[in-house]
Short mmCIF file of C-alpha atoms in Angstrom, two decimals:
data_model
loop_
_atom_site.label_atom_id
_atom_site.label_comp_id
_atom_site.label_asym_id
_atom_site.label_seq_id
_atom_site.Cartn_x
_atom_site.Cartn_y
_atom_site.Cartn_z
CA MET A 14 27.60 -34.91 -19.08
CA ARG A 15 27.76 -31.27 -19.71
CA GLY A 16 28.33 -29.68 -23.18
CA LEU A 17 28.47 -33.23 -25.03
CA SER A 18 26.11 -35.53 -26.58
CA LEU A 19 27.42 -39.08 -25.73
CA VAL A 20 27.90 -41.48 -28.65
CA VAL A 21 24.85 -43.51 -29.49
CA LEU A 22 25.81 -46.72 -31.39
CA ASN A 23 24.46 -46.82 -34.96
CA MET A 24 23.40 -50.32 -35.08
CA VAL A 25 21.29 -50.17 -38.32
CA GLY A 26 21.45 -53.64 -39.85
CA MET A 27 23.24 -55.24 -36.83
CA LEU A 28 22.06 -56.71 -33.61
CA ALA A 29 23.89 -56.48 -30.23
CA LEU A 30 27.11 -58.39 -30.30
CA SER A 31 27.27 -61.64 -28.16
CA PRO A 32 30.53 -62.04 -26.31
CA ALA A 33 30.51 -65.70 -26.93
CA ALA A 34 33.28 -66.87 -29.42
CA SER A 35 32.44 -68.19 -32.70
CA ALA A 36 31.74 -71.88 -33.02
CA ALA A 37 34.28 -72.11 -36.07
CA THR A 38 37.09 -74.62 -35.17
CA CYS A 39 40.32 -72.92 -34.29
CA GLY A 40 43.85 -73.91 -35.27
CA ASN A 41 47.43 -73.79 -34.32
CA ASP A 42 49.02 -72.98 -37.70
CA GLY A 43 47.75 -71.45 -40.92
CA SER A 44 46.51 -74.59 -42.74
CA GLY A 45 42.85 -74.42 -41.56
CA PHE A 46 42.62 -70.52 -41.64
CA ALA A 47 40.78 -70.15 -45.03
CA ASN A 48 38.07 -72.51 -43.90
CA TRP A 49 37.81 -70.87 -40.41
CA LEU A 50 37.41 -67.43 -41.99
CA SER A 51 34.64 -68.56 -44.45
CA GLN A 52 32.82 -70.06 -41.48
CA TYR A 53 33.39 -67.15 -39.43
CA LYS A 54 31.86 -64.89 -41.99
CA ARG A 55 28.68 -67.04 -42.09
CA GLU A 56 28.37 -67.23 -38.38
CA ALA A 57 28.89 -63.42 -38.08
CA VAL A 58 26.06 -62.63 -40.54
CA SER A 59 23.90 -65.22 -38.75
CA ARG A 60 24.39 -63.32 -35.30
CA GLY A 61 23.08 -60.17 -36.86
CA MET A 62 26.04 -58.46 -38.43
CA SER A 63 25.69 -56.56 -41.75
CA SER A 64 26.96 -59.02 -44.68
CA ARG A 65 28.31 -55.97 -46.36
CA ALA A 66 30.35 -54.87 -43.38
CA VAL A 67 31.57 -58.43 -42.70
CA SER A 68 32.55 -58.82 -46.45
CA ARG A 69 34.32 -55.52 -46.52
CA ALA A 70 36.23 -55.70 -43.22
CA LEU A 71 37.58 -59.21 -44.10
CA SER A 72 38.13 -58.96 -47.73
CA GLY A 73 41.61 -60.26 -48.39
CA VAL A 74 42.45 -60.85 -44.96
CA ARG A 75 45.26 -63.57 -44.63
CA TYR A 76 46.69 -65.58 -41.58
CA ASP A 77 49.82 -63.85 -40.20
CA PRO A 78 52.17 -66.05 -38.47
CA ARG A 79 54.17 -63.06 -37.32
CA VAL A 80 51.14 -62.19 -35.00
CA VAL A 81 51.24 -65.63 -33.41
CA ARG A 82 54.91 -65.44 -32.78
CA LEU A 83 54.55 -62.03 -31.10
CA ASP A 84 51.79 -63.41 -29.02
CA ARG A 85 53.68 -66.65 -27.93
CA SER A 86 56.86 -64.43 -27.14
CA GLN A 87 55.26 -62.35 -24.39
CA LYS A 88 57.03 -62.54 -21.06
CA SER A 89 55.92 -61.78 -17.48
CA PHE A 90 56.68 -58.18 -16.61
CA LYS A 91 59.66 -58.18 -14.28
CA LEU A 92 61.09 -54.72 -14.38
CA SER A 93 61.02 -52.68 -11.14
CA PHE A 94 59.16 -49.35 -11.17
CA LYS A 95 62.62 -47.56 -11.19
CA GLN A 96 63.83 -49.52 -14.17
CA PHE A 97 60.39 -49.22 -16.07
CA TYR A 98 60.40 -45.45 -15.52
CA ALA A 99 63.91 -45.02 -16.63
CA ARG A 100 63.24 -46.73 -19.87
CA ARG A 101 60.10 -45.15 -20.74
CA VAL A 102 60.11 -41.75 -19.28
CA SER A 103 62.71 -38.65 -19.59
CA SER A 104 62.67 -35.08 -18.61
CA SER A 105 62.15 -33.99 -22.42
CA MET A 106 59.11 -36.16 -22.42
CA ILE A 107 57.54 -34.47 -19.44
CA ARG A 108 58.51 -31.10 -21.11
CA ARG A 109 56.78 -32.26 -24.31
CA GLY A 110 53.68 -33.26 -22.44
CA ARG A 111 53.58 -29.78 -20.82
CA SER A 112 53.74 -28.13 -24.23
CA TYR A 113 51.04 -30.10 -25.76
CA ILE A 114 49.01 -29.06 -22.69
CA GLU A 115 49.72 -25.43 -22.86
CA ASN A 116 49.33 -25.31 -26.69
CA ASN A 117 45.99 -27.16 -26.43
CA ARG A 118 44.43 -25.34 -23.25
CA ARG A 119 41.09 -24.82 -24.71
CA LEU A 120 40.67 -28.39 -25.74
CA PHE A 121 41.90 -29.62 -22.45
CA SER A 122 39.81 -27.36 -20.44
CA ARG A 123 36.54 -28.43 -22.30
CA ILE A 124 37.58 -32.10 -21.84
CA GLU A 125 38.22 -31.67 -18.18
CA ARG A 126 34.82 -29.80 -17.86
CA ASP A 127 32.99 -32.58 -19.71
CA PHE A 128 34.74 -35.58 -18.13
CA GLY A 129 36.41 -34.50 -14.85
CA VAL A 130 39.80 -35.89 -15.98
CA PRO A 131 42.81 -33.43 -15.82
CA PRO A 132 45.07 -33.02 -18.86
CA GLU A 133 48.05 -34.27 -17.27
CA VAL A 134 46.73 -37.73 -16.76
CA ILE A 135 45.48 -38.03 -20.51
CA VAL A 136 48.59 -36.73 -21.71
CA SER A 137 50.80 -39.10 -19.62
CA ILE A 138 48.65 -42.15 -21.01
CA TRP A 139 49.21 -40.71 -24.54
CA GLY A 140 52.92 -40.33 -24.13
CA LEU A 141 53.30 -43.80 -22.65
CA GLU A 142 51.13 -45.59 -25.05
CA THR A 143 52.35 -44.24 -28.35
CA GLY A 144 54.93 -41.38 -27.75
CA PHE A 145 52.46 -38.70 -28.38
CA GLY A 146 50.91 -40.63 -31.36
CA ALA A 147 54.31 -41.25 -33.06
CA ASN A 148 54.17 -45.12 -32.61
CA SER A 149 50.61 -46.20 -32.87
CA GLY A 150 51.31 -49.04 -35.01
CA LYS A 151 51.38 -49.91 -38.69
CA MET A 152 49.82 -53.64 -38.74
CA SER A 153 46.47 -54.36 -40.31
CA VAL A 154 44.14 -54.64 -37.17
CA MET A 155 41.64 -56.89 -39.23
CA ARG A 156 44.41 -59.22 -40.25
CA SER A 157 45.85 -59.35 -36.62
CA LEU A 158 42.45 -59.98 -34.95
CA ALA A 159 41.43 -62.50 -37.43
CA THR A 160 44.59 -64.40 -36.87
CA LEU A 161 44.20 -64.46 -33.10
CA ALA A 162 40.67 -65.18 -33.27
CA TYR A 163 41.60 -68.33 -35.28
CA ASP A 164 44.47 -69.27 -33.14
CA CYS A 165 43.47 -71.56 -30.21
CA ARG A 166 45.14 -69.82 -27.43
CA ARG A 167 42.73 -67.03 -26.82
CA SER A 168 40.11 -67.43 -29.42
CA ALA A 169 37.09 -66.38 -27.52
CA PHE A 170 38.70 -63.18 -26.61
CA PHE A 171 39.85 -62.18 -29.86
CA THR A 172 36.60 -63.46 -31.64
CA ASN A 173 34.92 -60.83 -29.49
CA GLU A 174 37.42 -58.29 -30.62
CA LEU A 175 37.13 -59.07 -34.09
CA ASP A 176 33.28 -58.73 -33.86
CA HIS A 177 33.70 -55.20 -32.59
CA ALA A 178 36.30 -54.25 -35.23
CA ILE A 179 33.79 -55.15 -37.80
CA GLN A 180 31.20 -52.89 -35.91
CA ILE A 181 33.65 -49.99 -36.09
CA VAL A 182 33.75 -50.37 -39.90
CA ALA A 183 29.79 -50.91 -39.92
CA ARG A 184 29.08 -47.49 -38.18
CA GLY A 185 31.52 -45.67 -40.46
CA ASP A 186 34.14 -44.56 -38.13
CA MET A 187 37.04 -45.91 -40.23
CA SER A 188 37.68 -48.26 -43.13
CA PRO A 189 39.52 -51.38 -42.75
CA ASP A 190 42.39 -50.08 -44.55
CA GLN A 191 42.50 -47.05 -41.98
CA MET A 192 42.58 -49.56 -39.14
CA ARG A 193 46.20 -49.97 -38.43
CA GLY A 194 47.66 -50.44 -35.16
CA ALA A 195 49.74 -52.81 -32.76
CA TRP A 196 50.14 -56.42 -33.41
CA ALA A 197 47.40 -57.48 -31.03
CA GLY A 198 44.83 -55.26 -32.68
CA GLU A 199 45.03 -52.15 -30.44
CA LEU A 200 43.98 -48.98 -32.33
CA GLY A 201 44.67 -45.42 -32.05
CA GLN A 202 47.06 -43.08 -30.26
CA THR A 203 46.06 -44.39 -26.82
CA GLN A 204 45.70 -48.02 -27.92
CA PHE A 205 42.14 -49.01 -27.49
CA LEU A 206 40.92 -52.52 -28.12
CA ALA A 207 38.17 -52.59 -30.58
CA SER A 208 35.56 -53.51 -27.89
CA ASN A 209 36.60 -50.35 -25.79
CA TYR A 210 36.63 -48.31 -29.05
CA VAL A 211 32.97 -49.22 -29.47
CA LYS A 212 32.14 -48.70 -25.88
CA TYR A 213 34.10 -45.51 -25.06
CA ALA A 214 35.16 -43.50 -28.32
CA VAL A 215 33.53 -40.25 -28.67
CA ASP A 216 33.14 -37.87 -31.76
CA TYR A 217 34.61 -34.78 -30.03
CA ASP A 218 35.37 -32.92 -33.09
CA ARG A 219 31.81 -33.59 -34.32
CA ASN A 220 32.59 -34.67 -37.75
CA GLY A 221 30.56 -37.68 -37.68
CA ARG A 222 33.04 -40.24 -36.92
CA ARG A 223 35.06 -41.49 -33.99
CA ASP A 224 38.70 -41.44 -35.16
CA LEU A 225 41.22 -42.39 -32.53
CA ILE A 226 44.04 -42.47 -35.17
CA ARG A 227 43.92 -39.03 -36.76
CA SER A 228 41.66 -36.89 -34.69
CA ILE A 229 43.35 -35.42 -31.50
CA PRO A 230 40.16 -34.10 -29.89
CA ASP A 231 38.66 -37.77 -30.33
CA VAL A 232 41.63 -39.43 -28.88
CA MET A 233 42.04 -37.14 -25.83
CA ALA A 234 38.18 -37.19 -25.12
CA SER A 235 37.73 -40.80 -25.67
CA THR A 236 40.61 -41.55 -23.21
CA ALA A 237 39.00 -39.14 -20.66
CA ASN A 238 35.56 -40.81 -21.19
CA TYR A 239 37.01 -44.31 -20.51
CA LEU A 240 38.47 -43.04 -17.23
CA LYS A 241 35.20 -41.32 -16.48
CA ARG A 242 33.14 -44.48 -17.21
CA LYS A 243 35.44 -46.45 -15.01
CA GLY A 244 34.82 -44.22 -11.98
CA TRP A 245 37.08 -41.20 -12.13
CA ARG A 246 36.57 -38.76 -9.42
CA ALA A 247 36.82 -35.25 -10.49
CA GLY A 248 38.97 -32.86 -8.60
CA GLN A 249 40.54 -35.60 -6.58
CA SER A 250 44.24 -36.90 -6.43
CA TRP A 251 45.50 -39.80 -8.52
CA GLY A 252 48.21 -40.71 -6.31
CA PRO A 253 48.60 -44.46 -4.76
CA GLY A 254 45.84 -45.35 -2.39
CA THR A 255 43.29 -43.08 -4.16
CA LYS A 256 40.06 -44.03 -5.93
CA ASN A 257 41.36 -42.41 -8.99
CA TYR A 258 44.51 -44.68 -8.88
CA ARG A 259 42.29 -47.63 -8.72
CA VAL A 260 40.60 -46.19 -12.00
CA LEU A 261 44.15 -46.17 -13.54
CA ARG A 262 44.49 -49.85 -12.82
CA GLU A 263 41.43 -50.28 -15.18
CA TRP A 264 43.67 -48.81 -17.99
CA ASN A 265 46.64 -51.25 -17.33
CA LYS A 266 46.91 -54.07 -14.71
CA ALA A 267 50.69 -53.81 -14.49
CA LYS A 268 51.53 -52.01 -11.15
CA VAL A 269 54.65 -50.39 -12.52
CA TYR A 270 52.79 -48.95 -15.64
CA VAL A 271 50.04 -47.58 -13.30
CA LYS A 272 52.68 -45.99 -11.14
CA THR A 273 54.35 -44.49 -14.01
CA ILE A 274 51.25 -42.81 -15.35
CA SER A 275 50.55 -41.30 -11.82
CA VAL A 276 54.24 -40.01 -11.44
CA MET A 277 54.33 -38.71 -14.99
CA ALA A 278 51.06 -36.71 -14.59
CA THR A 279 52.05 -35.29 -11.15
CA LYS A 280 55.39 -34.02 -12.70
CA MET A 281 53.62 -32.60 -15.59
CA ALA A 282 51.30 -30.82 -13.18
CA GLY A 283 54.47 -29.31 -11.39
CA ARG A 284 53.62 -30.80 -8.02
#
């Protein structure tokens, strides 16, 4: 990759994280959470995590019944593309996207050189995910992930995400208090899960931290890095039926969401 030193994970005091779920017993209400959390902390350290990072990340964490209610209330995606696009995208949103690109032309040119992803695609994702950073979420990521890791419905998945969230703290990217996002623990202006944050986030402003909440260069470059690592083909179309369209499916499995990214990017590019 030209002009950029890729992130090398600083794993001092930590071993590679196992995707296996903690053996701690899950629960379907908050009554067993405190015991579960104590056991999770012990097991996390036994699996090679820094005891200091575990303690710091999970200090004061409590069970959040609201998170469980939100998880249980998810419904199947039933909107048509036309309905979804009308709800989520407007002409003013397209104009704002173009303005962001024009006002940050040097940054986006460098990102396209380094990762091969056009600015229109990155900015479309940014706009759809959080309204260009306006709605990235205010819930404690550690509290949400600990609650969902304890909850029996998807314990293994969210235990893995909690492991990686602690790794973000351990390597110094963000403090636990700074890690605020959506109810399911998504972080930053383009909503990275913690495991994807660890794998794909880059320190593009070169300040020593990968900050997907406050650093626009880090946000934009990390989103491009994700797409590149998933197989994005530089200089090629992103419309339906293309290889790049299939890469967008890696970002979000919902067909209407992927089509919306593609159409938004095409309109921003003036095609």
